[in-house]
Amino acid sequence: MNNHKDPQKTAPPKWADDFLQWFCSEELLEEIQGDLVEAYHERAAEYGRSTANRLFIKDVLLFFKPYAFEKYSDAKQFLPMFDNYLKIAIRNILHRKGLTTINLLGLSVGISAVLLISFYLNYELTYDQSFPENEQIYRLMNDYRVQTYTNMRFRDYYNSSREVQQILPRKLKQYDEVKHVCQFITSQSDIGGGDSYYLEFEDQQFVLENALFTNTGKGFQELFPQTFILGTPSQAFGDWQKIVLTEKIAELCFGPTWRQQDIIGKQLTLADETYELGGVIAEMPGNTHFNFDFIVHRAEIPSWGAYIYLKLKPEGAIRSVLTKLNAEIDQIFPGYTEDELSKGVRSISLTDIHFTGGNLYELKEVVNLNYLYTFGLIALLILGTIWINYANLSVAMYADRQKEMAMRKVLGARAKDISFQLLMEAMLLSILCFPISWVLLWTLIPYLNELMSIELAPSIMLQWRSNVVLLSLLLIIGFASGIYPAILFSRKPTITLFGKRASTVPIHRRVNLKDVLLTTQFVIVVGLLSITLFIYQQMEYVRTKDLGFQTEGVMYFGLNGQEKYQQIRTQLMKLPETQSVGANSVPGSEMFNQLTYKMKDTDYVYSDGTYLEMDYGALKTLGIDCDACHLLDEGKDQVFIINQTAAEKLAKVKGGSIYELIGETLISEPEWENEEFGYGIPYNIEGIIDDYKFFSLKYPNQPLLMTVYRESPWVYVVLVKAKTDHWPTTISSIKKAYLEVESELPFTYTFLDDHMDELYKRERRSGILLGTLSFVVIVLALIGLGGIVSYIATSREKEIGIRKVLGASVSDILYRLNKRFFILMGMATALALPVSILLSLRWLENFAYHIDPNPWWVLSTGIASCLIVVIIVTLQGWKAAHKHPIETLRTD
Amino acid sequence: MKGLGYLEETILLLVMIMEGEVYGYAVSKAYEEHMDKSISISAVHAVLSRLEKKGFISSYMGGATEERGGRKKRIFQATDEGRKVIADIKASRLKLWNLLPSLK
């Protein structure tokens, strides 16, 4: 090929040119390439380079047809052409129906699993990226004590007036860098109260769960634009007391014809306040870090703080905003800098929120990136397994076709033609998988959604991008597994192909590619199985571990106010099935704000205390023993107790045993200067209780400082323990009692053991997904193994025949067949052992309380897999071992 | 007798009409110029090779030029058989044209 003198400037796209050279027959290449290059230069001169490039590519692609392939070749009369290849390929596929079906199914299932994982990963990794210019959006976070709050507080907490709530947003808007600001809470968030609401209009009443309260509607629309189906943003956020419903809620309230109705401007009542309907919006995508059912635009946010976001101008830097804000922070929160506990305001960028754990009150559960990497790795493992399978099976399949290849070579087929034919066959088979995988994916996406609790629309399969990915994956697998036989057969001298079939069986060599591939597969199988097993064991462990309190028959529901509580308690205690009723501090919590504490007259200050308040009924309901609580029965109003962990820490500083602490004084928040006590708040330690797992088992025992009341002065949640014999009637009796005392908020309850399970739902889901995927890998590997063994058994028929003639029994032969696989399995188990133990330990580190992965389980998995392998080998080898030697030996 | 498709007929005519070197790209340009329709280079190549196979045109490898990156052209010319088939077509068409009462 001659290069043009200035290829940099005026050469046509190189890849297209190379492609042309690749497929075009040599005889035609010169004239075609010449014409195209000539046309290219003319067009470049006339229309410019990009048009010329485009037309060149188009022309090359138009040439890609049989005409240009081998027209003038001298050998063409003898060469079976394109259509012949196709015919042979189809015949072969039909000829081996069993093998083809196994191959097709295996490939389809495997590829579908890989694609499902990539959909899931894509969903998680593109969190919050649907918001425009998301890289310029940040949320403010407050460092307080040793923890980071994902929300900002209002200056006067719950008592902040509407003007006070706007101080921080207004301040931020004054900065040059800032374009828009908004703040909101969602009612299901940790600072939103978690209540449900009644929405009423025209005598109808609906229970709605997740409200988003904002007093900066315009900013909200700028940062997180909502698509209005009815109404406009200015109608919705132009004034206070407006409600915006999502489609789903609009349909619930106004029926399926809500689009046709004139509902904008309707008066709705929410928690005894009147609002005007300002619009109906489309659902947000599921992968956003907050969600809601309806927006309430209101002058005051009903909480002690809000999540506050800002969008910067493109040239603005968040660092300078924070510097300015922290310098002026006292204007917003008087006394902020003097307060030793306040450590400053920081920011998190919108797209990092979903991946950043360890902060307080995050709106939605965050995701552990390590889990995502693990799933990505498993997708690769599955791809590897499929490829290994497919390559192994095709080597086996093509081994019988040596003579066909030899014939073709004799008739003039060149190495290139043989490779082309074999590659085409491999890729044809993989293309056949396309419809199967497509249907599988379409069916499985809803299950994936349910399992991982995500919202992936099955219509993702109608997007061209998903289909291109699916098809290219299939083609790559087809190509990668066809390339080995293609090269093998095309390179081999013709005469050896006519020879004995066994020549391609490298069974006598010490190490060969097939063994390496098989061992790798088994390592994957044993490793995944063991890890799944350890995850299952850990999940069982957290489910059955003694938490130090009882969950059996305990349920709880939200209720605000001491009077209502006293009324409902009286009502509930009248029910024969009720055993006890209590208020506040439901265990099974994620971490929340911690405080500092120390013993009086010592200097060492701990900063990891958790302060709890509850009534005696709550302790009784949970079945927690409290010696000091008899004081309450004797007429004391409240007792202060600490748990054993706290006692041990304090005793270490104080010296002496933990029981000597009883009667001593503990100071909480000793750095807080106040008029009443000087520094901190003193508590007289009246008792020590055994540790109980107030927090998730992911965390070690925390020091608990608890005030137990005879009659709690404030109530937000009610715990009930009842006999479990007739739960439905018990629940409805409780509901009846609830509705008598509370008319504003709907009744929603949770069973304590369900709540405890919720704590580990992400781990459990990941475990189930991993288990399912391991199952896919195992089935794929076994399919591949079956193919290999049947191939080996048939290709060793003659050897088996001779052995039988020389006196070997069937069991001797089966032993010989099994031996090799046994060794491979043993090696695989040995390799999988450390890997799976290490990976499991990494995962188990997420839990303060966890099982110790026992290596024996890995060995057992290895042995179990071994048994399955033996069964498969024996079944496949049975036929070969039972064949009469005369049948196998008389040929040739 | 070998048949001749519409496109083949047009291209064959162009080969006979054109002055200078007749090769793939030149024919495609001539086609676009005379017929006011665009055609891809590959279509022209395919038709030319079909015509050659049918024996209506013959070819030899001609000179290389700078703008082709030094590659040779395949130069086509009509064979006697080609001229004859065109003349036949013209005669038979004319006969039919003449039978047409009026063309309105």
Tab-separated table of N, CA and C in Angstrom, chain A residues 350-480:
chain	number	residue	atom	x	y	z
A	350	LEU	N	-23.435	16.688	45.303
A	350	LEU	CA	-24.667	15.922	45.134
A	350	LEU	C	-24.408	14.479	44.728
A	351	THR	N	-23.479	14.311	43.790
A	351	THR	CA	-23.291	12.965	43.255
A	351	THR	C	-22.501	12.063	44.202
A	352	ASP	N	-21.940	12.631	45.288
A	352	ASP	CA	-21.222	11.797	46.262
A	352	ASP	C	-22.146	11.291	47.357
A	353	ILE	N	-23.328	11.901	47.469
A	353	ILE	CA	-24.179	11.616	48.624
A	353	ILE	C	-24.489	10.134	48.747
A	354	HIS	N	-24.811	9.509	47.627
A	354	HIS	CA	-25.269	8.122	47.680
A	354	HIS	C	-24.159	7.151	48.095
A	355	PHE	N	-22.913	7.589	48.022
A	355	PHE	CA	-21.805	6.677	48.303
A	355	PHE	C	-21.075	7.013	49.597
A	356	THR	N	-21.581	8.004	50.349
A	356	THR	CA	-20.876	8.440	51.534
A	356	THR	C	-21.632	7.994	52.775
A	357	GLY	N	-21.056	7.060	53.485
A	357	GLY	CA	-21.715	6.538	54.674
A	357	GLY	C	-21.198	7.219	55.925
A	358	GLY	N	-21.771	6.877	57.056
A	358	GLY	CA	-21.247	7.314	58.339
A	358	GLY	C	-21.718	8.685	58.788
A	359	ASN	N	-22.604	9.344	58.032
A	359	ASN	CA	-23.122	10.629	58.470
A	359	ASN	C	-24.518	10.456	59.075
A	360	LEU	N	-24.878	11.385	59.914
A	360	LEU	CA	-26.155	11.272	60.623
A	360	LEU	C	-27.322	11.713	59.751
A	361	TYR	N	-28.439	11.014	59.900
A	361	TYR	CA	-29.718	11.448	59.328
A	361	TYR	C	-29.705	11.532	57.803
A	362	GLU	N	-28.950	10.691	57.144
A	362	GLU	CA	-28.957	10.694	55.676
A	362	GLU	C	-30.367	10.352	55.194
A	363	LEU	N	-30.782	11.002	54.077
A	363	LEU	CA	-32.168	10.878	53.617
A	363	LEU	C	-32.511	9.466	53.168
A	364	LYS	N	-31.597	8.853	52.446
A	364	LYS	CA	-31.869	7.517	51.957
A	364	LYS	C	-30.660	6.664	52.294
A	365	GLU	N	-30.877	5.377	52.393
A	365	GLU	CA	-29.777	4.481	52.686
A	365	GLU	C	-28.696	4.629	51.617
A	366	VAL	N	-27.437	4.732	52.050
A	366	VAL	CA	-26.373	4.873	51.066
A	366	VAL	C	-25.898	3.485	50.656
A	367	VAL	N	-25.082	3.434	49.616
A	367	VAL	CA	-24.635	2.147	49.125
A	367	VAL	C	-23.131	2.036	49.363
A	368	ASN	N	-22.708	0.825	49.706
A	368	ASN	CA	-21.300	0.577	49.934
A	368	ASN	C	-20.653	0.264	48.585
A	369	LEU	N	-19.721	1.115	48.185
A	369	LEU	CA	-19.112	0.929	46.858
A	369	LEU	C	-18.463	-0.445	46.713
A	370	ASN	N	-17.961	-0.986	47.853
A	370	ASN	CA	-17.325	-2.305	47.778
A	370	ASN	C	-18.298	-3.365	47.289
A	371	TYR	N	-19.574	-3.247	47.709
A	371	TYR	CA	-20.569	-4.205	47.243
A	371	TYR	C	-20.696	-4.106	45.726
A	372	LEU	N	-20.719	-2.861	45.232
A	372	LEU	CA	-20.883	-2.678	43.789
A	372	LEU	C	-19.694	-3.272	43.050
A	373	TYR	N	-18.481	-3.033	43.603
A	373	TYR	CA	-17.306	-3.610	42.947
A	373	TYR	C	-17.410	-5.131	42.940
A	374	THR	N	-17.901	-5.677	44.071
A	374	THR	CA	-18.015	-7.140	44.144
A	374	THR	C	-18.935	-7.658	43.045
A	375	PHE	N	-20.071	-6.978	42.885
A	375	PHE	CA	-20.992	-7.440	41.854
A	375	PHE	C	-20.366	-7.317	40.470
A	376	GLY	N	-19.616	-6.229	40.261
A	376	GLY	CA	-18.926	-6.067	38.984
A	376	GLY	C	-17.962	-7.228	38.751
A	377	LEU	N	-17.247	-7.590	39.815
A	377	LEU	CA	-16.291	-8.689	39.718
A	377	LEU	C	-17.010	-9.990	39.366
A	378	ILE	N	-18.164	-10.194	40.007
A	378	ILE	CA	-18.904	-11.423	39.736
A	378	ILE	C	-19.378	-11.449	38.288
A	379	ALA	N	-19.789	-10.280	37.783
A	379	ALA	CA	-20.189	-10.235	36.376
A	379	ALA	C	-19.028	-10.703	35.505
A	380	LEU	N	-17.817	-10.227	35.847
A	380	LEU	CA	-16.650	-10.645	35.071
A	380	LEU	C	-16.418	-12.141	35.200
A	381	LEU	N	-16.591	-12.653	36.428
A	381	LEU	CA	-16.407	-14.091	36.644
A	381	LEU	C	-17.388	-14.884	35.785
A	382	ILE	N	-18.638	-14.418	35.743
A	382	ILE	CA	-19.629	-15.132	34.940
A	382	ILE	C	-19.228	-15.090	33.470
A	383	LEU	N	-18.810	-13.898	33.024
A	383	LEU	CA	-18.365	-13.785	31.628
A	383	LEU	C	-17.247	-14.782	31.359
A	384	GLY	N	-16.293	-14.835	32.309
A	384	GLY	CA	-15.179	-15.774	32.167
A	384	GLY	C	-15.673	-17.205	32.054
A	385	THR	N	-16.604	-17.564	32.954
A	385	THR	CA	-17.123	-18.932	32.938
A	385	THR	C	-17.795	-19.245	31.609
A	386	ILE	N	-18.607	-18.300	31.134
A	386	ILE	CA	-19.301	-18.531	29.873
A	386	ILE	C	-18.292	-18.748	28.759
A	387	TRP	N	-17.285	-17.885	28.781
A	387	TRP	CA	-16.307	-17.967	27.709
A	387	TRP	C	-15.579	-19.312	27.753
A	388	ILE	N	-15.179	-19.696	28.970
A	388	ILE	CA	-14.483	-20.970	29.126
A	388	ILE	C	-15.349	-22.114	28.607
A	389	ASN	N	-16.616	-22.086	29.043
A	389	ASN	CA	-17.559	-23.113	28.597
A	389	ASN	C	-17.661	-23.203	27.101
A	390	TYR	N	-17.899	-22.028	26.551
A	390	TYR	CA	-18.193	-21.946	25.144
A	390	TYR	C	-16.974	-22.384	24.342
A	391	ALA	N	-15.796	-21.937	24.805
A	391	ALA	CA	-14.568	-22.319	24.112
A	391	ALA	C	-14.350	-23.826	24.229
A	392	ASN	N	-14.525	-24.359	25.433
A	392	ASN	CA	-14.347	-25.799	25.634
A	392	ASN	C	-15.287	-26.605	24.765
A	393	LEU	N	-16.551	-26.201	24.781
A	393	LEU	CA	-17.536	-26.944	24.019
A	393	LEU	C	-17.260	-26.847	22.522
A	394	SER	N	-16.817	-25.665	22.075
A	394	SER	CA	-16.616	-25.589	20.631
A	394	SER	C	-15.383	-26.362	20.206
A	395	VAL	N	-14.354	-26.377	21.071
A	395	VAL	CA	-13.207	-27.228	20.728
A	395	VAL	C	-13.681	-28.667	20.588
A	396	ALA	N	-14.524	-29.079	21.535
A	396	ALA	CA	-15.027	-30.444	21.482
A	396	ALA	C	-15.834	-30.680	20.213
A	397	MET	N	-16.659	-29.713	19.882
A	397	MET	CA	-17.522	-29.896	18.717
A	397	MET	C	-16.712	-29.944	17.425
A	398	TYR	N	-15.713	-29.084	17.340
A	398	TYR	CA	-14.986	-29.007	16.085
A	398	TYR	C	-14.019	-30.166	15.921
A	399	ALA	N	-13.706	-30.825	17.024
A	399	ALA	CA	-12.747	-31.917	16.918
A	399	ALA	C	-13.238	-32.980	15.938
A	400	ASP	N	-14.568	-33.186	15.883
A	400	ASP	CA	-15.065	-34.193	14.937
A	400	ASP	C	-15.066	-33.698	13.509
A	401	ARG	N	-14.773	-32.423	13.348
A	401	ARG	CA	-14.929	-31.904	11.996
A	401	ARG	C	-13.588	-31.704	11.311
A	402	GLN	N	-12.567	-32.351	11.902
A	402	GLN	CA	-11.241	-32.240	11.306
A	402	GLN	C	-11.249	-32.606	9.846
A	403	LYS	N	-11.957	-33.680	9.524
A	403	LYS	CA	-11.885	-34.186	8.154
A	403	LYS	C	-12.540	-33.224	7.193
A	404	GLU	N	-13.630	-32.585	7.673
A	404	GLU	CA	-14.280	-31.589	6.831
A	404	GLU	C	-13.299	-30.461	6.503
A	405	MET	N	-12.585	-30.025	7.549
A	405	MET	CA	-11.630	-28.939	7.347
A	405	MET	C	-10.529	-29.385	6.388
A	406	ALA	N	-10.056	-30.623	6.582
A	406	ALA	CA	-9.000	-31.138	5.715
A	406	ALA	C	-9.479	-31.147	4.266
A	407	MET	N	-10.702	-31.599	4.055
A	407	MET	CA	-11.277	-31.645	2.715
A	407	MET	C	-11.292	-30.255	2.108
A	408	ARG	N	-11.745	-29.294	2.875
A	408	ARG	CA	-11.824	-27.930	2.366
A	408	ARG	C	-10.445	-27.428	1.976
A	409	LYS	N	-9.455	-27.783	2.810
A	409	LYS	CA	-8.106	-27.324	2.506
A	409	LYS	C	-7.611	-27.928	1.201
A	410	VAL	N	-7.876	-29.217	1.031
A	410	VAL	CA	-7.437	-29.881	-0.191
A	410	VAL	C	-8.078	-29.212	-1.411
A	411	LEU	N	-9.337	-28.802	-1.232
A	411	LEU	CA	-10.047	-28.195	-2.357
A	411	LEU	C	-9.672	-26.728	-2.567
A	412	GLY	N	-8.721	-26.238	-1.789
A	412	GLY	CA	-8.218	-24.905	-2.086
A	412	GLY	C	-8.567	-23.841	-1.071
A	413	ALA	N	-9.228	-24.203	0.014
A	413	ALA	CA	-9.525	-23.198	1.024
A	413	ALA	C	-8.223	-22.773	1.695
A	414	ARG	N	-8.091	-21.470	1.881
A	414	ARG	CA	-6.875	-21.004	2.534
A	414	ARG	C	-7.122	-20.889	4.034
A	415	ALA	N	-6.033	-20.656	4.778
A	415	ALA	CA	-6.154	-20.533	6.238
A	415	ALA	C	-7.224	-19.512	6.597
A	416	LYS	N	-7.205	-18.401	5.824
A	416	LYS	CA	-8.151	-17.321	6.056
A	416	LYS	C	-9.596	-17.810	5.937
A	417	ASP	N	-9.841	-18.655	4.914
A	417	ASP	CA	-11.213	-19.121	4.680
A	417	ASP	C	-11.698	-20.007	5.814
A	418	ILE	N	-10.782	-20.883	6.290
A	418	ILE	CA	-11.158	-21.784	7.380
A	418	ILE	C	-11.490	-20.987	8.624
A	419	SER	N	-10.617	-20.021	8.982
A	419	SER	CA	-10.869	-19.218	10.175
A	419	SER	C	-12.204	-18.502	10.030
A	420	PHE	N	-12.406	-17.955	8.827
A	420	PHE	CA	-13.628	-17.192	8.596
A	420	PHE	C	-14.855	-18.067	8.837
A	421	GLN	N	-14.799	-19.271	8.297
A	421	GLN	CA	-15.957	-20.154	8.438
A	421	GLN	C	-16.228	-20.477	9.913
A	422	LEU	N	-15.168	-20.849	10.633
A	422	LEU	CA	-15.368	-21.260	12.018
A	422	LEU	C	-15.825	-20.094	12.880
A	423	LEU	N	-15.235	-18.932	12.649
A	423	LEU	CA	-15.638	-17.760	13.412
A	423	LEU	C	-17.093	-17.436	13.150
A	424	MET	N	-17.469	-17.563	11.864
A	424	MET	CA	-18.838	-17.233	11.507
A	424	MET	C	-19.807	-18.167	12.223
A	425	GLU	N	-19.442	-19.438	12.283
A	425	GLU	CA	-20.330	-20.386	12.964
A	425	GLU	C	-20.472	-20.044	14.432
A	426	ALA	N	-19.345	-19.748	15.084
A	426	ALA	CA	-19.390	-19.425	16.513
A	426	ALA	C	-20.257	-18.200	16.747
A	427	MET	N	-20.106	-17.216	15.862
A	427	MET	CA	-20.850	-15.978	16.069
A	427	MET	C	-22.326	-16.161	15.732
A	428	LEU	N	-22.596	-17.029	14.791
A	428	LEU	CA	-24.001	-17.296	14.447
A	428	LEU	C	-24.731	-17.847	15.669
A	429	LEU	N	-24.069	-18.779	16.338
A	429	LEU	CA	-24.679	-19.392	17.517
A	429	LEU	C	-24.933	-18.329	18.582
A	430	SER	N	-23.951	-17.428	18.739
A	430	SER	CA	-24.142	-16.424	19.784
A	430	SER	C	-25.245	-15.436	19.408
A	431	ILE	N	-25.410	-15.188	18.116
A	431	ILE	CA	-26.493	-14.286	17.709
A	431	ILE	C	-27.850	-14.934	17.980
A	432	LEU	N	-27.900	-16.256	17.850
A	432	LEU	CA	-29.152	-16.949	18.141
A	432	LEU	C	-29.588	-16.740	19.592
A	433	CYS	N	-28.599	-16.441	20.456
A	433	CYS	CA	-28.923	-16.231	21.861
A	433	CYS	C	-29.626	-14.905	22.096
A	434	PHE	N	-29.507	-14.011	21.143
A	434	PHE	CA	-30.035	-12.665	21.361
A	434	PHE	C	-31.505	-12.659	21.769
A	435	PRO	N	-32.389	-13.294	20.966
A	435	PRO	CA	-33.807	-13.257	21.375
A	435	PRO	C	-34.058	-13.918	22.730
A	436	ILE	N	-33.329	-15.027	23.006
A	436	ILE	CA	-33.558	-15.718	24.286
A	436	ILE	C	-33.175	-14.803	25.447
A	437	SER	N	-31.979	-14.203	25.338
A	437	SER	CA	-31.530	-13.327	26.423
A	437	SER	C	-32.482	-12.154	26.584
A	438	TRP	N	-32.945	-11.646	25.453
A	438	TRP	CA	-33.807	-10.466	25.496
A	438	TRP	C	-35.058	-10.775	26.306
A	439	VAL	N	-35.689	-11.901	25.977
A	439	VAL	CA	-36.923	-12.280	26.675
A	439	VAL	C	-36.628	-12.534	28.160
A	440	LEU	N	-35.509	-13.227	28.419
A	440	LEU	CA	-35.119	-13.491	29.810
A	440	LEU	C	-34.988	-12.195	30.596
A	441	LEU	N	-34.288	-11.232	30.016
A	441	LEU	CA	-34.064	-9.971	30.711
A	441	LEU	C	-35.376	-9.260	30.976
A	442	TRP	N	-36.205	-9.223	29.944
A	442	TRP	CA	-37.503	-8.554	30.061
A	442	TRP	C	-38.280	-9.146	31.235
A	443	THR	N	-38.212	-10.479	31.379
A	443	THR	CA	-38.953	-11.151	32.451
A	443	THR	C	-38.294	-10.926	33.801
A	444	LEU	N	-36.957	-10.848	33.814
A	444	LEU	CA	-36.261	-10.843	35.106
A	444	LEU	C	-36.148	-9.462	35.743
A	445	ILE	N	-36.254	-8.412	34.948
A	445	ILE	CA	-36.046	-7.069	35.508
A	445	ILE	C	-36.993	-6.774	36.691
A	446	PRO	N	-38.296	-7.109	36.593
A	446	PRO	CA	-39.158	-6.871	37.769
A	446	PRO	C	-38.681	-7.595	39.021
A	447	TYR	N	-38.128	-8.811	38.853
A	447	TYR	CA	-37.633	-9.546	40.019
A	447	TYR	C	-36.406	-8.865	40.610
A	448	LEU	N	-35.537	-8.374	39.730
A	448	LEU	CA	-34.353	-7.656	40.206
A	448	LEU	C	-34.790	-6.430	41.004
A	449	ASN	N	-35.798	-5.713	40.477
A	449	ASN	CA	-36.312	-4.536	41.166
A	449	ASN	C	-36.769	-4.885	42.567
A	450	GLU	N	-37.499	-5.992	42.652
A	450	GLU	CA	-38.050	-6.370	43.936
A	450	GLU	C	-36.930	-6.768	44.888
A	451	LEU	N	-36.001	-7.553	44.372
A	451	LEU	CA	-34.922	-8.049	45.215
A	451	LEU	C	-34.073	-6.910	45.752
A	452	MET	N	-33.632	-6.006	44.868
A	452	MET	CA	-32.710	-4.971	45.301
A	452	MET	C	-33.444	-3.693	45.694
A	453	SER	N	-34.768	-3.746	45.665
A	453	SER	CA	-35.620	-2.582	45.933
A	453	SER	C	-35.134	-1.351	45.165
A	454	ILE	N	-35.095	-1.513	43.855
A	454	ILE	CA	-34.767	-0.405	42.969
A	454	ILE	C	-35.912	-0.259	41.976
A	455	GLU	N	-35.883	0.796	41.198
A	455	GLU	CA	-36.975	1.042	40.251
A	455	GLU	C	-36.429	1.123	38.834
A	456	LEU	N	-36.161	-0.043	38.273
A	456	LEU	CA	-35.629	-0.098	36.920
A	456	LEU	C	-36.794	-0.442	35.998
A	457	ALA	N	-37.041	0.378	34.990
A	457	ALA	CA	-38.172	0.093	34.109
A	457	ALA	C	-37.771	-0.993	33.112
A	458	PRO	N	-38.636	-2.015	32.893
A	458	PRO	CA	-38.299	-3.041	31.895
A	458	PRO	C	-38.117	-2.415	30.511
A	459	SER	N	-38.645	-1.198	30.322
A	459	SER	CA	-38.510	-0.572	29.011
A	459	SER	C	-37.056	-0.250	28.694
A	460	ILE	N	-36.170	-0.453	29.675
A	460	ILE	CA	-34.749	-0.247	29.398
A	460	ILE	C	-34.324	-1.180	28.261
A	461	MET	N	-35.044	-2.311	28.107
A	461	MET	CA	-34.726	-3.252	27.044
A	461	MET	C	-35.163	-2.744	25.682
A	462	LEU	N	-35.960	-1.660	25.662
A	462	LEU	CA	-36.364	-1.105	24.367
A	462	LEU	C	-35.397	-0.020	23.915
A	463	GLN	N	-34.490	0.392	24.833
A	463	GLN	CA	-33.519	1.404	24.447
A	463	GLN	C	-32.454	0.765	23.562
A	464	TRP	N	-32.070	1.499	22.548
A	464	TRP	CA	-31.112	0.898	21.615
A	464	TRP	C	-29.788	0.597	22.306
A	465	ARG	N	-29.454	1.412	23.352
A	465	ARG	CA	-28.163	1.221	23.992
A	465	ARG	C	-28.050	-0.154	24.638
A	466	SER	N	-29.118	-0.559	25.348
A	466	SER	CA	-29.082	-1.871	25.998
A	466	SER	C	-28.938	-2.967	24.965
A	467	ASN	N	-29.646	-2.813	23.847
A	467	ASN	CA	-29.596	-3.853	22.824
A	467	ASN	C	-28.227	-3.935	22.166
A	468	VAL	N	-27.616	-2.767	21.968
A	468	VAL	CA	-26.273	-2.783	21.387
A	468	VAL	C	-25.310	-3.486	22.333
A	469	VAL	N	-25.443	-3.180	23.634
A	469	VAL	CA	-24.559	-3.814	24.622
A	469	VAL	C	-24.764	-5.329	24.605
A	470	LEU	N	-26.028	-5.740	24.617
A	470	LEU	CA	-26.332	-7.175	24.622
A	470	LEU	C	-25.736	-7.852	23.398
A	471	LEU	N	-25.990	-7.256	22.230
A	471	LEU	CA	-25.527	-7.870	20.991
A	471	LEU	C	-24.004	-7.902	20.945
A	472	SER	N	-23.368	-6.803	21.366
A	472	SER	CA	-21.910	-6.810	21.252
A	472	SER	C	-21.302	-7.794	22.250
A	473	LEU	N	-21.897	-7.898	23.446
A	473	LEU	CA	-21.397	-8.905	24.389
A	473	LEU	C	-21.461	-10.294	23.767
A	474	LEU	N	-22.609	-10.598	23.159
A	474	LEU	CA	-22.787	-11.905	22.544
A	474	LEU	C	-21.762	-12.123	21.442
A	475	LEU	N	-21.573	-11.087	20.615
A	475	LEU	CA	-20.629	-11.233	19.502
A	475	LEU	C	-19.208	-11.409	20.020
A	476	ILE	N	-18.878	-10.647	21.074
A	476	ILE	CA	-17.522	-10.761	21.617
A	476	ILE	C	-17.294	-12.173	22.153
A	477	ILE	N	-18.292	-12.672	22.906
A	477	ILE	CA	-18.162	-14.035	23.431
A	477	ILE	C	-18.033	-15.019	22.274
A	478	GLY	N	-18.875	-14.844	21.255
A	478	GLY	CA	-18.822	-15.732	20.098
A	478	GLY	C	-17.454	-15.699	19.453
A	479	PHE	N	-16.944	-14.495	19.279
A	479	PHE	CA	-15.658	-14.323	18.626
A	479	PHE	C	-14.553	-14.929	19.481
A	480	ALA	N	-14.581	-14.593	20.778
A	480	ALA	CA	-13.503	-15.039	21.665
A	480	ALA	C	-13.449	-16.560	21.755
